[in-house]
């Protein structure tokens, strides 16, 4: 059994951790966790600085062709009203984000083929022509040709979470797909020069510390530029409604270990963590996170995009959310970044 102290010393010296050592860090008790968080915070400071990047997220469609067991947007959930924003409505939300000072917009939806590759490419092009903004897409698994068209239209980044690196668990929670295809998509995105984001859920039923270690190892192997780590939260209209939620403590430990293993990555303080624990944002920023993604989805539809229940930001107005974030960043002496917040290293494939 690798002990915590040896594993942490190795991580601090910049050496690559193996699975057992990652597990030893994830198994940290309360006192050891404080040490782990301190180490992750220092690595964050040394490699990506103190600035916090704010990315405006616009959820433009809650239609989805897939049926993931954990997700409130799954196609078999007939209890939510579905919506699609028009191009004009999306562009208005983007304009608002720019006016509020954001330098990145994240366009996210369920896997909704209503928006074909051309429509998305035109949208990205219009945004890039009109605004000084980085564009992140998060539209799920699509063909290499679609990813290429959007990259050529000017998209800078793409988010596609692996959710779990355990092939068997993946096939259960995401019954429409398989891990190979997911990883293939991530490799295409890297090849095409996107700054690529993955991520995983903490506390999925059947998950172990070894699974979480594999998650971190997969993201390290893919050399992702971003990694979103959030707790599993059971949605009442899904087959996993009775499962226990993930633990905030283990989520924070996973975030901290990810920071140690991927020193240059952009790691958000996820909304799901803030939903689970009110001071989640502050805790995450103190153990490796350097990104916040406020919700700029128009208020009329925001409460219909519930992958998990009671998202922390469904009622708050963007202006009020920004004021709260500003106050927190002042308290933590972490300035909001003024630039696009691109990855520190050149994007591209390294596996
Ligand atoms: S997780 Fe994504 S792909 Fe799966 S049902 Fe939800 S929106 Fe669709």
GROMACS .gro file of C-alpha atoms and ligand atoms in nm:
model
  359
    1UNK     CA    1   0.000   0.000   0.000
    2UNK     CA    2   0.149   0.333  -0.103
    3UNK     CA    3   0.115   0.578   0.172
    4UNK     CA    4  -0.016   0.927   0.145
    5UNK     CA    5   0.303   1.107   0.246
    6UNK     CA    6   0.524   0.934  -0.011
    7UNK     CA    7   0.270   0.992  -0.287
    8UNK     CA    8   0.231   1.359  -0.199
    9UNK     CA    9   0.608   1.412  -0.184
   10UNK     CA   10   0.639   1.254  -0.528
   11UNK     CA   11   0.361   1.474  -0.666
   12UNK     CA   12   0.518   1.786  -0.519
   13UNK     CA   13   0.848   1.706  -0.687
   14UNK     CA   14   0.668   1.695  -1.021
   15UNK     CA   15   0.707   1.320  -1.077
   16UNK     CA   16   0.434   1.125  -1.252
   17UNK     CA   17   0.211   0.934  -1.009
   18UNK     CA   18   0.099   0.578  -1.077
   19UNK     CA   19  -0.248   0.438  -1.008
   20UNK     CA   20  -0.169   0.323  -0.653
   21UNK     CA   21  -0.019   0.658  -0.560
   22UNK     CA   22  -0.320   0.844  -0.699
   23UNK     CA   23  -0.545   0.614  -0.495
   24UNK     CA   24  -0.338   0.686  -0.183
   25UNK     CA   25  -0.399   1.059  -0.232
   26UNK     CA   26  -0.770   1.008  -0.300
   27UNK     CA   27  -0.796   0.808   0.024
   28UNK     CA   28  -0.666   1.102   0.230
   29UNK     CA   29  -0.832   1.152   0.569
   30UNK     CA   30  -0.949   1.496   0.686
   31UNK     CA   31  -0.607   1.615   0.808
   32UNK     CA   32  -0.422   1.475   0.510
   33UNK     CA   33  -0.679   1.639   0.284
   34UNK     CA   34  -0.575   1.981   0.410
   35UNK     CA   35  -0.216   1.900   0.311
   36UNK     CA   36  -0.334   1.772  -0.027
   37UNK     CA   37  -0.542   2.086  -0.090
   38UNK     CA   38  -0.247   2.310   0.008
   39UNK     CA   39  -0.018   2.128  -0.236
   40UNK     CA   40  -0.275   2.152  -0.517
   41UNK     CA   41  -0.323   2.522  -0.447
   42UNK     CA   42   0.052   2.583  -0.476
   43UNK     CA   43   0.075   2.388  -0.800
   44UNK     CA   44  -0.219   2.590  -0.935
   45UNK     CA   45  -0.042   2.913  -0.835
   46UNK     CA   46   0.291   2.807  -0.989
   47UNK     CA   47   0.155   2.672  -1.319
   48UNK     CA   48  -0.156   2.872  -1.410
   49UNK     CA   49  -0.129   3.171  -1.175
   50UNK     CA   50  -0.381   3.337  -0.947
   51UNK     CA   51  -0.619   3.461  -1.215
   52UNK     CA   52  -0.965   3.306  -1.238
   53UNK     CA   53  -1.115   3.268  -1.585
   54UNK     CA   54  -1.484   3.341  -1.622
   55UNK     CA   55  -1.662   3.159  -1.904
   56UNK     CA   56  -2.025   3.244  -1.986
   57UNK     CA   57  -2.227   2.932  -2.052
   58UNK     CA   58  -2.531   2.947  -2.282
   59UNK     CA   59  -2.744   2.631  -2.287
   60UNK     CA   60  -2.927   2.670  -2.615
   61UNK     CA   61  -3.120   2.341  -2.646
   62UNK     CA   62  -3.232   2.079  -2.396
   63UNK     CA   63  -3.331   1.824  -2.662
   64UNK     CA   64  -3.115   1.512  -2.655
   65UNK     CA   65  -3.106   1.199  -2.867
   66UNK     CA   66  -2.941   1.001  -2.587
   67UNK     CA   67  -3.065   0.836  -2.274
   68UNK     CA   68  -2.786   0.860  -2.016
   69UNK     CA   69  -2.906   0.709  -1.691
   70UNK     CA   70  -2.804   1.002  -1.470
   71UNK     CA   71  -2.920   1.294  -1.683
   72UNK     CA   72  -3.240   1.498  -1.659
   73UNK     CA   73  -3.220   1.578  -2.031
   74UNK     CA   74  -3.232   1.210  -2.134
   75UNK     CA   75  -3.474   1.145  -2.418
   76UNK     CA   76  -3.708   0.931  -2.206
   77UNK     CA   77  -3.766   1.210  -1.957
   78UNK     CA   78  -4.102   1.338  -2.078
   79UNK     CA   79  -4.160   1.548  -1.768
   80UNK     CA   80  -3.955   1.847  -1.886
   81UNK     CA   81  -4.067   2.099  -2.146
   82UNK     CA   82  -3.812   2.099  -2.426
   83UNK     CA   83  -3.678   2.419  -2.580
   84UNK     CA   84  -3.451   2.533  -2.859
   85UNK     CA   85  -3.317   2.887  -2.882
   86UNK     CA   86  -3.320   3.053  -3.222
   87UNK     CA   87  -2.997   3.180  -3.372
   88UNK     CA   88  -3.111   3.532  -3.285
   89UNK     CA   89  -3.174   3.438  -2.920
   90UNK     CA   90  -2.833   3.273  -2.894
   91UNK     CA   91  -2.665   3.578  -3.045
   92UNK     CA   92  -2.845   3.806  -2.801
   93UNK     CA   93  -2.720   3.596  -2.508
   94UNK     CA   94  -2.368   3.610  -2.653
   95UNK     CA   95  -2.391   3.989  -2.689
   96UNK     CA   96  -2.500   4.018  -2.327
   97UNK     CA   97  -2.206   3.802  -2.217
   98UNK     CA   98  -1.963   4.027  -2.403
   99UNK     CA   99  -2.126   4.340  -2.258
  100UNK     CA  100  -2.078   4.196  -1.910
  101UNK     CA  101  -1.706   4.157  -1.982
  102UNK     CA  102  -1.675   3.785  -2.058
  103UNK     CA  103  -1.397   3.680  -2.298
  104UNK     CA  104  -1.530   3.326  -2.356
  105UNK     CA  105  -1.874   3.193  -2.438
  106UNK     CA  106  -1.952   2.826  -2.399
  107UNK     CA  107  -2.234   2.708  -2.626
  108UNK     CA  108  -2.381   2.392  -2.479
  109UNK     CA  109  -2.677   2.168  -2.567
  110UNK     CA  110  -2.798   1.811  -2.544
  111UNK     CA  111  -2.709   1.599  -2.845
  112UNK     CA  112  -2.954   1.775  -3.073
  113UNK     CA  113  -2.910   1.714  -3.445
  114UNK     CA  114  -3.171   1.982  -3.522
  115UNK     CA  115  -2.871   2.215  -3.536
  116UNK     CA  116  -2.676   2.068  -3.825
  117UNK     CA  117  -2.305   2.122  -3.879
  118UNK     CA  118  -2.361   2.416  -4.115
  119UNK     CA  119  -2.590   2.600  -3.872
  120UNK     CA  120  -2.340   2.569  -3.589
  121UNK     CA  121  -2.049   2.670  -3.814
  122UNK     CA  122  -2.240   2.980  -3.926
  123UNK     CA  123  -2.321   3.066  -3.566
  124UNK     CA  124  -1.956   3.033  -3.459
  125UNK     CA  125  -1.845   3.244  -3.756
  126UNK     CA  126  -2.098   3.517  -3.675
  127UNK     CA  127  -1.989   3.529  -3.311
  128UNK     CA  128  -1.621   3.548  -3.405
  129UNK     CA  129  -1.690   3.825  -3.659
  130UNK     CA  130  -1.903   4.031  -3.423
  131UNK     CA  131  -1.725   3.989  -3.092
  132UNK     CA  132  -1.380   3.963  -2.943
  133UNK     CA  133  -1.458   3.629  -2.780
  134UNK     CA  134  -1.319   3.280  -2.754
  135UNK     CA  135  -1.581   3.018  -2.839
  136UNK     CA  136  -1.613   2.685  -2.663
  137UNK     CA  137  -1.856   2.425  -2.795
  138UNK     CA  138  -2.011   2.146  -2.589
  139UNK     CA  139  -2.251   1.960  -2.817
  140UNK     CA  140  -2.162   1.598  -2.750
  141UNK     CA  141  -2.042   1.329  -2.986
  142UNK     CA  142  -2.047   1.428  -3.352
  143UNK     CA  143  -1.856   1.323  -3.663
  144UNK     CA  144  -1.497   1.428  -3.731
  145UNK     CA  145  -1.630   1.628  -4.028
  146UNK     CA  146  -1.860   1.829  -3.801
  147UNK     CA  147  -1.578   1.900  -3.556
  148UNK     CA  148  -1.357   2.006  -3.848
  149UNK     CA  149  -1.623   2.242  -3.989
  150UNK     CA  150  -1.666   2.413  -3.652
  151UNK     CA  151  -1.292   2.440  -3.596
  152UNK     CA  152  -1.255   2.597  -3.940
  153UNK     CA  153  -1.536   2.837  -3.852
  154UNK     CA  154  -1.326   2.957  -3.559
  155UNK     CA  155  -1.426   2.748  -3.254
  156UNK     CA  156  -1.140   2.749  -3.005
  157UNK     CA  157  -1.233   2.481  -2.755
  158UNK     CA  158  -1.456   2.178  -2.710
  159UNK     CA  159  -1.586   2.016  -2.392
  160UNK     CA  160  -1.671   1.646  -2.398
  161UNK     CA  161  -1.657   1.482  -2.058
  162UNK     CA  162  -1.563   1.117  -2.041
  163UNK     CA  163  -1.784   1.098  -1.726
  164UNK     CA  164  -1.612   0.773  -1.627
  165UNK     CA  165  -1.304   0.592  -1.752
  166UNK     CA  166  -1.448   0.255  -1.645
  167UNK     CA  167  -1.562   0.089  -1.966
  168UNK     CA  168  -1.824  -0.128  -1.798
  169UNK     CA  169  -1.967   0.155  -1.590
  170UNK     CA  170  -1.969   0.376  -1.900
  171UNK     CA  171  -2.175   0.121  -2.092
  172UNK     CA  172  -2.428   0.115  -1.807
  173UNK     CA  173  -2.467   0.489  -1.750
  174UNK     CA  174  -2.439   0.585  -2.116
  175UNK     CA  175  -2.624   0.300  -2.290
  176UNK     CA  176  -2.629   0.465  -2.635
  177UNK     CA  177  -2.254   0.475  -2.670
  178UNK     CA  178  -1.924   0.327  -2.571
  179UNK     CA  179  -1.600   0.450  -2.428
  180UNK     CA  180  -1.395   0.383  -2.740
  181UNK     CA  181  -1.614   0.619  -2.941
  182UNK     CA  182  -1.597   0.882  -2.669
  183UNK     CA  183  -1.219   0.864  -2.656
  184UNK     CA  184  -1.208   0.865  -3.037
  185UNK     CA  185  -1.404   1.193  -3.037
  186UNK     CA  186  -1.161   1.341  -2.784
  187UNK     CA  187  -0.866   1.234  -3.001
  188UNK     CA  188  -1.024   1.392  -3.311
  189UNK     CA  189  -1.076   1.715  -3.120
  190UNK     CA  190  -0.712   1.716  -3.009
  191UNK     CA  191  -0.596   1.640  -3.364
  192UNK     CA  192  -0.801   1.928  -3.500
  193UNK     CA  193  -0.630   2.170  -3.263
  194UNK     CA  194  -0.917   2.234  -3.025
  195UNK     CA  195  -0.828   2.310  -2.665
  196UNK     CA  196  -1.005   2.003  -2.541
  197UNK     CA  197  -1.186   1.951  -2.214
  198UNK     CA  198  -1.293   1.629  -2.051
  199UNK     CA  199  -1.403   1.551  -1.697
  200UNK     CA  200  -1.575   1.300  -1.477
  201UNK     CA  201  -1.840   1.255  -1.212
  202UNK     CA  202  -1.747   1.162  -0.858
  203UNK     CA  203  -1.971   0.923  -0.666
  204UNK     CA  204  -2.137   0.732  -0.949
  205UNK     CA  205  -2.296   0.408  -0.823
  206UNK     CA  206  -2.039   0.129  -0.848
  207UNK     CA  207  -1.744   0.364  -0.870
  208UNK     CA  208  -1.432   0.307  -0.658
  209UNK     CA  209  -1.118   0.510  -0.584
  210UNK     CA  210  -0.944   0.301  -0.850
  211UNK     CA  211  -1.206   0.417  -1.104
  212UNK     CA  212  -1.136   0.779  -1.014
  213UNK     CA  213  -0.762   0.715  -1.048
  214UNK     CA  214  -0.828   0.577  -1.397
  215UNK     CA  215  -1.028   0.891  -1.477
  216UNK     CA  216  -0.731   1.109  -1.388
  217UNK     CA  217  -0.489   0.883  -1.576
  218UNK     CA  218  -0.708   0.893  -1.889
  219UNK     CA  219  -0.721   1.273  -1.880
  220UNK     CA  220  -0.344   1.283  -1.833
  221UNK     CA  221  -0.297   1.045  -2.126
  222UNK     CA  222  -0.526   1.255  -2.345
  223UNK     CA  223  -0.335   1.562  -2.225
  224UNK     CA  224  -0.658   1.758  -2.196
  225UNK     CA  225  -0.645   2.134  -2.162
  226UNK     CA  226  -0.951   2.142  -1.933
  227UNK     CA  227  -1.108   1.901  -1.685
  228UNK     CA  228  -1.448   1.943  -1.518
  229UNK     CA  229  -1.478   1.742  -1.197
  230UNK     CA  230  -1.817   1.741  -1.030
  231UNK     CA  231  -2.017   1.520  -0.794
  232UNK     CA  232  -2.284   1.284  -0.923
  233UNK     CA  233  -2.625   1.425  -0.829
  234UNK     CA  234  -2.932   1.200  -0.867
  235UNK     CA  235  -3.210   1.352  -1.077
  236UNK     CA  236  -3.561   1.247  -0.967
  237UNK     CA  237  -3.679   1.176  -1.324
  238UNK     CA  238  -3.399   0.932  -1.408
  239UNK     CA  239  -3.332   0.564  -1.336
  240UNK     CA  240  -3.062   0.668  -1.086
  241UNK     CA  241  -3.305   0.874  -0.876
  242UNK     CA  242  -3.258   0.660  -0.565
  243UNK     CA  243  -2.877   0.656  -0.573
  244UNK     CA  244  -2.679   0.852  -0.315
  245UNK     CA  245  -2.513   1.173  -0.432
  246UNK     CA  246  -2.137   1.201  -0.457
  247UNK     CA  247  -1.950   1.336  -0.158
  248UNK     CA  248  -1.817   1.694  -0.158
  249UNK     CA  249  -1.500   1.581   0.022
  250UNK     CA  250  -1.414   1.317  -0.237
  251UNK     CA  251  -1.498   1.559  -0.520
  252UNK     CA  252  -1.255   1.813  -0.377
  253UNK     CA  253  -0.986   1.548  -0.333
  254UNK     CA  254  -1.034   1.435  -0.694
  255UNK     CA  255  -1.006   1.796  -0.809
  256UNK     CA  256  -0.687   1.847  -0.605
  257UNK     CA  257  -0.523   1.528  -0.732
  258UNK     CA  258  -0.619   1.624  -1.089
  259UNK     CA  259  -0.442   1.955  -1.037
  260UNK     CA  260  -0.130   1.771  -0.918
  261UNK     CA  261  -0.140   1.537  -1.221
  262UNK     CA  262  -0.238   1.802  -1.480
  263UNK     CA  263  -0.063   2.115  -1.350
  264UNK     CA  264  -0.140   2.333  -1.653
  265UNK     CA  265  -0.502   2.238  -1.707
  266UNK     CA  266  -0.792   2.474  -1.658
  267UNK     CA  267  -1.012   2.329  -1.384
  268UNK     CA  268  -1.355   2.479  -1.311
  269UNK     CA  269  -1.519   2.513  -0.974
  270UNK     CA  270  -1.819   2.320  -1.103
  271UNK     CA  271  -2.182   2.425  -1.059
  272UNK     CA  272  -2.267   2.071  -0.948
  273UNK     CA  273  -2.027   2.106  -0.653
  274UNK     CA  274  -2.186   2.442  -0.564
  275UNK     CA  275  -2.527   2.272  -0.578
  276UNK     CA  276  -2.410   2.010  -0.330
  277UNK     CA  277  -2.237   2.244  -0.089
  278UNK     CA  278  -2.300   2.620  -0.064
  279UNK     CA  279  -1.932   2.715  -0.026
  280UNK     CA  280  -1.829   2.473  -0.303
  281UNK     CA  281  -1.693   2.746  -0.526
  282UNK     CA  282  -1.461   2.881  -0.258
  283UNK     CA  283  -1.347   2.534  -0.153
  284UNK     CA  284  -1.273   2.439  -0.515
  285UNK     CA  285  -1.079   2.761  -0.583
  286UNK     CA  286  -0.866   2.679  -0.279
  287UNK     CA  287  -0.771   2.331  -0.395
  288UNK     CA  288  -0.677   2.367  -0.758
  289UNK     CA  289  -0.964   2.527  -0.952
  290UNK     CA  290  -0.906   2.837  -1.166
  291UNK     CA  291  -1.225   2.870  -1.375
  292UNK     CA  292  -1.586   2.969  -1.301
  293UNK     CA  293  -1.864   2.923  -1.557
  294UNK     CA  294  -2.158   3.155  -1.480
  295UNK     CA  295  -2.487   3.079  -1.650
  296UNK     CA  296  -2.593   3.324  -1.923
  297UNK     CA  297  -2.878   3.109  -2.055
  298UNK     CA  298  -3.186   3.333  -2.096
  299UNK     CA  299  -3.391   3.329  -1.774
  300UNK     CA  300  -3.708   3.201  -1.947
  301UNK     CA  301  -3.556   2.860  -2.023
  302UNK     CA  302  -3.275   2.824  -1.770
  303UNK     CA  303  -3.480   2.610  -1.531
  304UNK     CA  304  -3.542   2.358  -1.810
  305UNK     CA  305  -3.178   2.263  -1.854
  306UNK     CA  306  -3.144   2.041  -1.552
  307UNK     CA  307  -2.894   1.761  -1.605
  308UNK     CA  308  -2.916   1.726  -1.226
  309UNK     CA  309  -3.173   1.889  -0.994
  310UNK     CA  310  -3.155   2.229  -0.825
  311UNK     CA  311  -2.864   2.374  -1.007
  312UNK     CA  312  -2.722   2.651  -0.793
  313UNK     CA  313  -2.751   2.916  -1.060
  314UNK     CA  314  -3.099   2.878  -1.205
  315UNK     CA  315  -3.256   3.177  -1.030
  316UNK     CA  316  -2.965   3.416  -1.002
  317UNK     CA  317  -2.943   3.698  -1.257
  318UNK     CA  318  -2.606   3.717  -1.438
  319UNK     CA  319  -2.532   4.061  -1.292
  320UNK     CA  320  -2.596   3.937  -0.936
  321UNK     CA  321  -2.394   3.621  -1.000
  322UNK     CA  322  -2.103   3.830  -1.123
  323UNK     CA  323  -2.119   4.053  -0.816
  324UNK     CA  324  -2.105   3.748  -0.590
  325UNK     CA  325  -1.814   3.605  -0.786
  326UNK     CA  326  -1.630   3.938  -0.774
  327UNK     CA  327  -1.676   3.954  -0.395
  328UNK     CA  328  -1.544   3.600  -0.355
  329UNK     CA  329  -1.244   3.665  -0.579
  330UNK     CA  330  -1.161   3.981  -0.382
  331UNK     CA  331  -1.183   3.783  -0.058
  332UNK     CA  332  -0.947   3.519  -0.198
  333UNK     CA  333  -0.714   3.774  -0.363
  334UNK     CA  334  -0.769   3.601  -0.697
  335UNK     CA  335  -0.813   3.853  -0.980
  336UNK     CA  336  -1.056   3.780  -1.263
  337UNK     CA  337  -0.858   3.720  -1.584
  338UNK     CA  338  -0.894   3.985  -1.854
  339UNK     CA  339  -0.778   3.772  -2.147
  340UNK     CA  340  -0.937   3.479  -2.333
  341UNK     CA  341  -0.791   3.230  -2.088
  342UNK     CA  342  -0.649   3.002  -2.353
  343UNK     CA  343  -0.453   2.694  -2.249
  344UNK     CA  344  -0.100   2.762  -2.132
  345UNK     CA  345   0.044   2.500  -2.364
  346UNK     CA  346  -0.009   2.467  -2.739
  347UNK     CA  347  -0.309   2.245  -2.814
  348UNK     CA  348  -0.258   1.927  -3.011
  349UNK     CA  349  -0.221   1.558  -2.977
  350UNK     CA  350   0.038   1.414  -2.745
  351UNK     CA  351  -0.059   1.047  -2.721
  352LIG     S1  352  -2.551   1.356  -2.051
  352LIG    FE1  353  -2.552   1.466  -2.246
  352LIG     S2  354  -2.579   1.303  -2.398
  352LIG    FE2  355  -2.643   1.216  -2.202
  352LIG     S3  356  -2.864   1.248  -2.193
  352LIG    FE3  357  -2.764   1.424  -2.090
  352LIG     S4  358  -2.742   1.581  -2.244
  352LIG    FE4  359  -2.784   1.387  -2.349
   0.00000   0.00000   0.00000
